[in-house]
Tab-separated table of C-alpha atoms in Angstrom:
chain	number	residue	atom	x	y	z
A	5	UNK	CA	146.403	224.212	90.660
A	6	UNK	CA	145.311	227.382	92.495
A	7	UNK	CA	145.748	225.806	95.729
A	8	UNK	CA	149.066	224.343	94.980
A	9	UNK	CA	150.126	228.120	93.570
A	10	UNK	CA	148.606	229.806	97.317
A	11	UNK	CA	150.969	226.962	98.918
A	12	UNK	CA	153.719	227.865	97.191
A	13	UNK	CA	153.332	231.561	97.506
A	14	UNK	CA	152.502	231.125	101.213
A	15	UNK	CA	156.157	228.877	101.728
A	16	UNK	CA	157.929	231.801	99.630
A	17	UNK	CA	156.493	234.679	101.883
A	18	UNK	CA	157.131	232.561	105.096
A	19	UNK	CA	160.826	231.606	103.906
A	20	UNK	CA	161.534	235.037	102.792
A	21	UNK	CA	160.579	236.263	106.230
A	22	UNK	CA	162.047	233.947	108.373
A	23	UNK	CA	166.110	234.544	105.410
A	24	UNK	CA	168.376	236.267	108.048
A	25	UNK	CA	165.187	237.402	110.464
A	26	UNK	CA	167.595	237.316	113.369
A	27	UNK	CA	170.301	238.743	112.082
A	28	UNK	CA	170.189	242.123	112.125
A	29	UNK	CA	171.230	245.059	114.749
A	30	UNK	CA	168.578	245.011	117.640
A	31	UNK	CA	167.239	248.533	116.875
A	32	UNK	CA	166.360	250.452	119.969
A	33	UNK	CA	162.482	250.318	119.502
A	34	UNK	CA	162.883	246.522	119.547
A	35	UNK	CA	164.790	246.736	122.539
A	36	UNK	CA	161.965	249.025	124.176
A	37	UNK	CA	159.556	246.251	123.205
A	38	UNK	CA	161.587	243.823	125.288
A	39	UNK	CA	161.819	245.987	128.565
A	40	UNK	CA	157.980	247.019	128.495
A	41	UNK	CA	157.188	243.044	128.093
A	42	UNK	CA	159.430	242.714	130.860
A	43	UNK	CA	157.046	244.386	133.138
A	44	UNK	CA	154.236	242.688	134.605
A	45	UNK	CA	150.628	243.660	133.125
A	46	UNK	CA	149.864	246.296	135.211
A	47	UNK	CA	153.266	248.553	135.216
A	48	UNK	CA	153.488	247.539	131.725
A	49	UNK	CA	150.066	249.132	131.390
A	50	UNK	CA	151.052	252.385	133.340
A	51	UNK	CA	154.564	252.506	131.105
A	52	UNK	CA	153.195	252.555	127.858
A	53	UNK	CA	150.167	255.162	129.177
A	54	UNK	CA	153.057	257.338	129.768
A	55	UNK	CA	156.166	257.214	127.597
A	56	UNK	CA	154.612	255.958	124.597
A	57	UNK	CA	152.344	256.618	121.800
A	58	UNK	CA	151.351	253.225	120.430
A	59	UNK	CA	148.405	251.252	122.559
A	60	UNK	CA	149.700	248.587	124.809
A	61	UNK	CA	147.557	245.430	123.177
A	62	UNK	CA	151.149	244.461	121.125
A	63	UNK	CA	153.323	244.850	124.334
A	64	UNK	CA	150.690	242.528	126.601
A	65	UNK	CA	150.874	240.615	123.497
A	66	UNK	CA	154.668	240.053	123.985
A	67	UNK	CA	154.570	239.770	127.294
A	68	UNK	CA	152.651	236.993	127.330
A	69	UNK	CA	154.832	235.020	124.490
A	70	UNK	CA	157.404	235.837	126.547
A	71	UNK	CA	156.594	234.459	129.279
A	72	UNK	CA	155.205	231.225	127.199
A	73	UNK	CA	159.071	230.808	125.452
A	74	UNK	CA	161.416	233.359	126.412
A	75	UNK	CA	161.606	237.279	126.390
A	76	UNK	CA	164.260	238.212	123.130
A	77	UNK	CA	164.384	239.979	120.462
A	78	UNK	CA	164.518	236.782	118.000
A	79	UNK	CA	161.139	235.082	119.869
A	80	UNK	CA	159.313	238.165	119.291
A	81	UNK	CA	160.655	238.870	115.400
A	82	UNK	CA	159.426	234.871	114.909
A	83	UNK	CA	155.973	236.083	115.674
A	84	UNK	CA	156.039	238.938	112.784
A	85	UNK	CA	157.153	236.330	110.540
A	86	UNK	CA	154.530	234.293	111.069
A	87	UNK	CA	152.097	237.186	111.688
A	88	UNK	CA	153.601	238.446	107.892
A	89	UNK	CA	152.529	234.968	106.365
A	90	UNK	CA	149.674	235.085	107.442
A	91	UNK	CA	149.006	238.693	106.299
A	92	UNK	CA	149.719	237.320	102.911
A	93	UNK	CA	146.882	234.819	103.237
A	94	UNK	CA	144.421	236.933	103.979
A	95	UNK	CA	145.386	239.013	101.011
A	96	UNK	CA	144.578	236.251	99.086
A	97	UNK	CA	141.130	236.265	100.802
A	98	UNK	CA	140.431	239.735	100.018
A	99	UNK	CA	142.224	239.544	96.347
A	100	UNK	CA	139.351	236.665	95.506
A	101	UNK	CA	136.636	238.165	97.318
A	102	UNK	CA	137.044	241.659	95.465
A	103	UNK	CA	137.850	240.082	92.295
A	104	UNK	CA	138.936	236.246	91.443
A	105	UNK	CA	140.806	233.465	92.316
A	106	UNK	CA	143.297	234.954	90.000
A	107	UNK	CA	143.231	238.366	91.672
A	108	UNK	CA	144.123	236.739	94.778
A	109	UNK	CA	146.819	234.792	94.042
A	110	UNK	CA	148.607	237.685	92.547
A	111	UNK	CA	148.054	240.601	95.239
A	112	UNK	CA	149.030	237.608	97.782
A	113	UNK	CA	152.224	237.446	95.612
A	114	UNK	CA	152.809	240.966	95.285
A	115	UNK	CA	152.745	241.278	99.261
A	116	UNK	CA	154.672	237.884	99.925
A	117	UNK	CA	157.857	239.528	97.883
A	118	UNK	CA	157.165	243.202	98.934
A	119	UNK	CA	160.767	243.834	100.524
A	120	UNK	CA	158.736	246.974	103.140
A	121	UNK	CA	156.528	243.832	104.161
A	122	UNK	CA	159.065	241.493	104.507
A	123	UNK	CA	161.099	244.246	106.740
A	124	UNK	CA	158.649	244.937	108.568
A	125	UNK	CA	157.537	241.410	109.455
A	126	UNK	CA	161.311	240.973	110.714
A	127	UNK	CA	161.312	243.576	113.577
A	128	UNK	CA	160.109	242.924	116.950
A	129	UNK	CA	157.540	245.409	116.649
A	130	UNK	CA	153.764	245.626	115.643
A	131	UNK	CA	154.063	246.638	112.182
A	132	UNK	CA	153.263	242.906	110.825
A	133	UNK	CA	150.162	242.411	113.155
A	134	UNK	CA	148.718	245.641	112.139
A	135	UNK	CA	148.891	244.872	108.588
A	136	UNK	CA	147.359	241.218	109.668
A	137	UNK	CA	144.332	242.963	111.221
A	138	UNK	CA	144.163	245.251	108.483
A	139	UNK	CA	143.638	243.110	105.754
A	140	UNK	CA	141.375	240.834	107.934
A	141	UNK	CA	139.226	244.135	109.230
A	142	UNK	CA	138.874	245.140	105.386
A	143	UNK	CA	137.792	242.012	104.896
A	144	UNK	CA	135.139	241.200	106.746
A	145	UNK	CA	134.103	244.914	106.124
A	146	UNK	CA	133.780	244.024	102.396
A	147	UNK	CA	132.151	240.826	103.119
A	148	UNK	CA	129.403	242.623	105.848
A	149	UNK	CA	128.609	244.543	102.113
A	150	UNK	CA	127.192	241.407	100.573
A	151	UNK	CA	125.631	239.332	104.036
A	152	UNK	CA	124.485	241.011	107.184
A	153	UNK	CA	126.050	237.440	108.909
A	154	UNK	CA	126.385	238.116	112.787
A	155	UNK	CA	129.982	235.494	112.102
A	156	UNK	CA	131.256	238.613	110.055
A	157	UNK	CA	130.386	241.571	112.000
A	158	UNK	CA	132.142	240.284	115.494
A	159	UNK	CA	135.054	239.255	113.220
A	160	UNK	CA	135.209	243.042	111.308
A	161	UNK	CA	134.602	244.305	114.838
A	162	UNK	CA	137.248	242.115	116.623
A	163	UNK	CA	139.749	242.951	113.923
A	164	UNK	CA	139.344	246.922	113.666
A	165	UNK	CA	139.173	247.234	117.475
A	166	UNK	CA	142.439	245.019	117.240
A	167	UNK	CA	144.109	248.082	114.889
A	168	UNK	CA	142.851	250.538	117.910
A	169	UNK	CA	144.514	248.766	120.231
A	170	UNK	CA	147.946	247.802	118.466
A	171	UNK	CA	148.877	251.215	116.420
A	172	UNK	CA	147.284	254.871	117.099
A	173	UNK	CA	146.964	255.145	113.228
């Protein structure tokens, strides 16, 4: 039954991200998202070294899905829906590592209808992939506690040098 409740929480979080994603005001930080993926790597690089704070990894990211489907503001809010969703699942992980099966179910719950994650994994900005790498880094941090696996440490160092490169917090 646990699996069928982590399904069910998992298509809740993922429909209450993608209710209305598109249908808000294109703020103008979303809007600077789109012109810096614009740009090709390299002036992209040089733009965000100057004019902004936040490490370029999420713009390169962009970029590149841009250039994969196309460059708007509603392709790049799709991928912090599904980068949200995912965020919930590995608060599942966590929850049952820490605790229980139990545990994890219900902190995935608690983040699948928290309405600051599901804003923030409807703007075209890197608010839901930080959270993603956050929970994953914590993760494999707690599980490094318990096994000294090489599989964990690249992951825990993968994911925290992905939070260095996406937000400067």
């Amino acid at each position: 039954w646990q699996d069928i409740a982590l399904g069910g929480i998992l298509l809740i979080s993922g429909f209450l991200r993608l209710f209305r994603y598109s249908s808000r005001s294109i703020f103008a930080d979303e809007q600077a998202t789109v012109s810096l993926a614009a740009l090709d790597p390299i002036n992209l690089w040089l733009s965000v070294a100057g004019m902004d704070p936040h490490p370029p990894f999420y713009y390169l990211f962009s970029h590149y899905w841009g250039a994969f489907t196309s460059l708007t503001v509603a392709n790049l809010r799709l991928t912090s829906v599904f980068f949200g969703t995912i965020a919930v699942y590995g608060m599942y992980r966590a929850g049952r590592l820490l605790y229980s099966k139990h545990v994890g179910l219900l902190s995935s719950l608690l983040l699948a209808v928290s309405a600051h994650h599901i804003a923030s994994s409807q703007y075209a900005r890197s608010y839901a992939l930080l959270s993603l790498f956050t929970i994953f880094s914590f993760y494999y941090f707690w599980r490094l506690r318990n096994s000294s696996q090489i599989y964990g440490l690249i992951m825990y160092v993968l994911f925290t040098a992905g939070i260095a490169s996406i937000h400067v917090y």
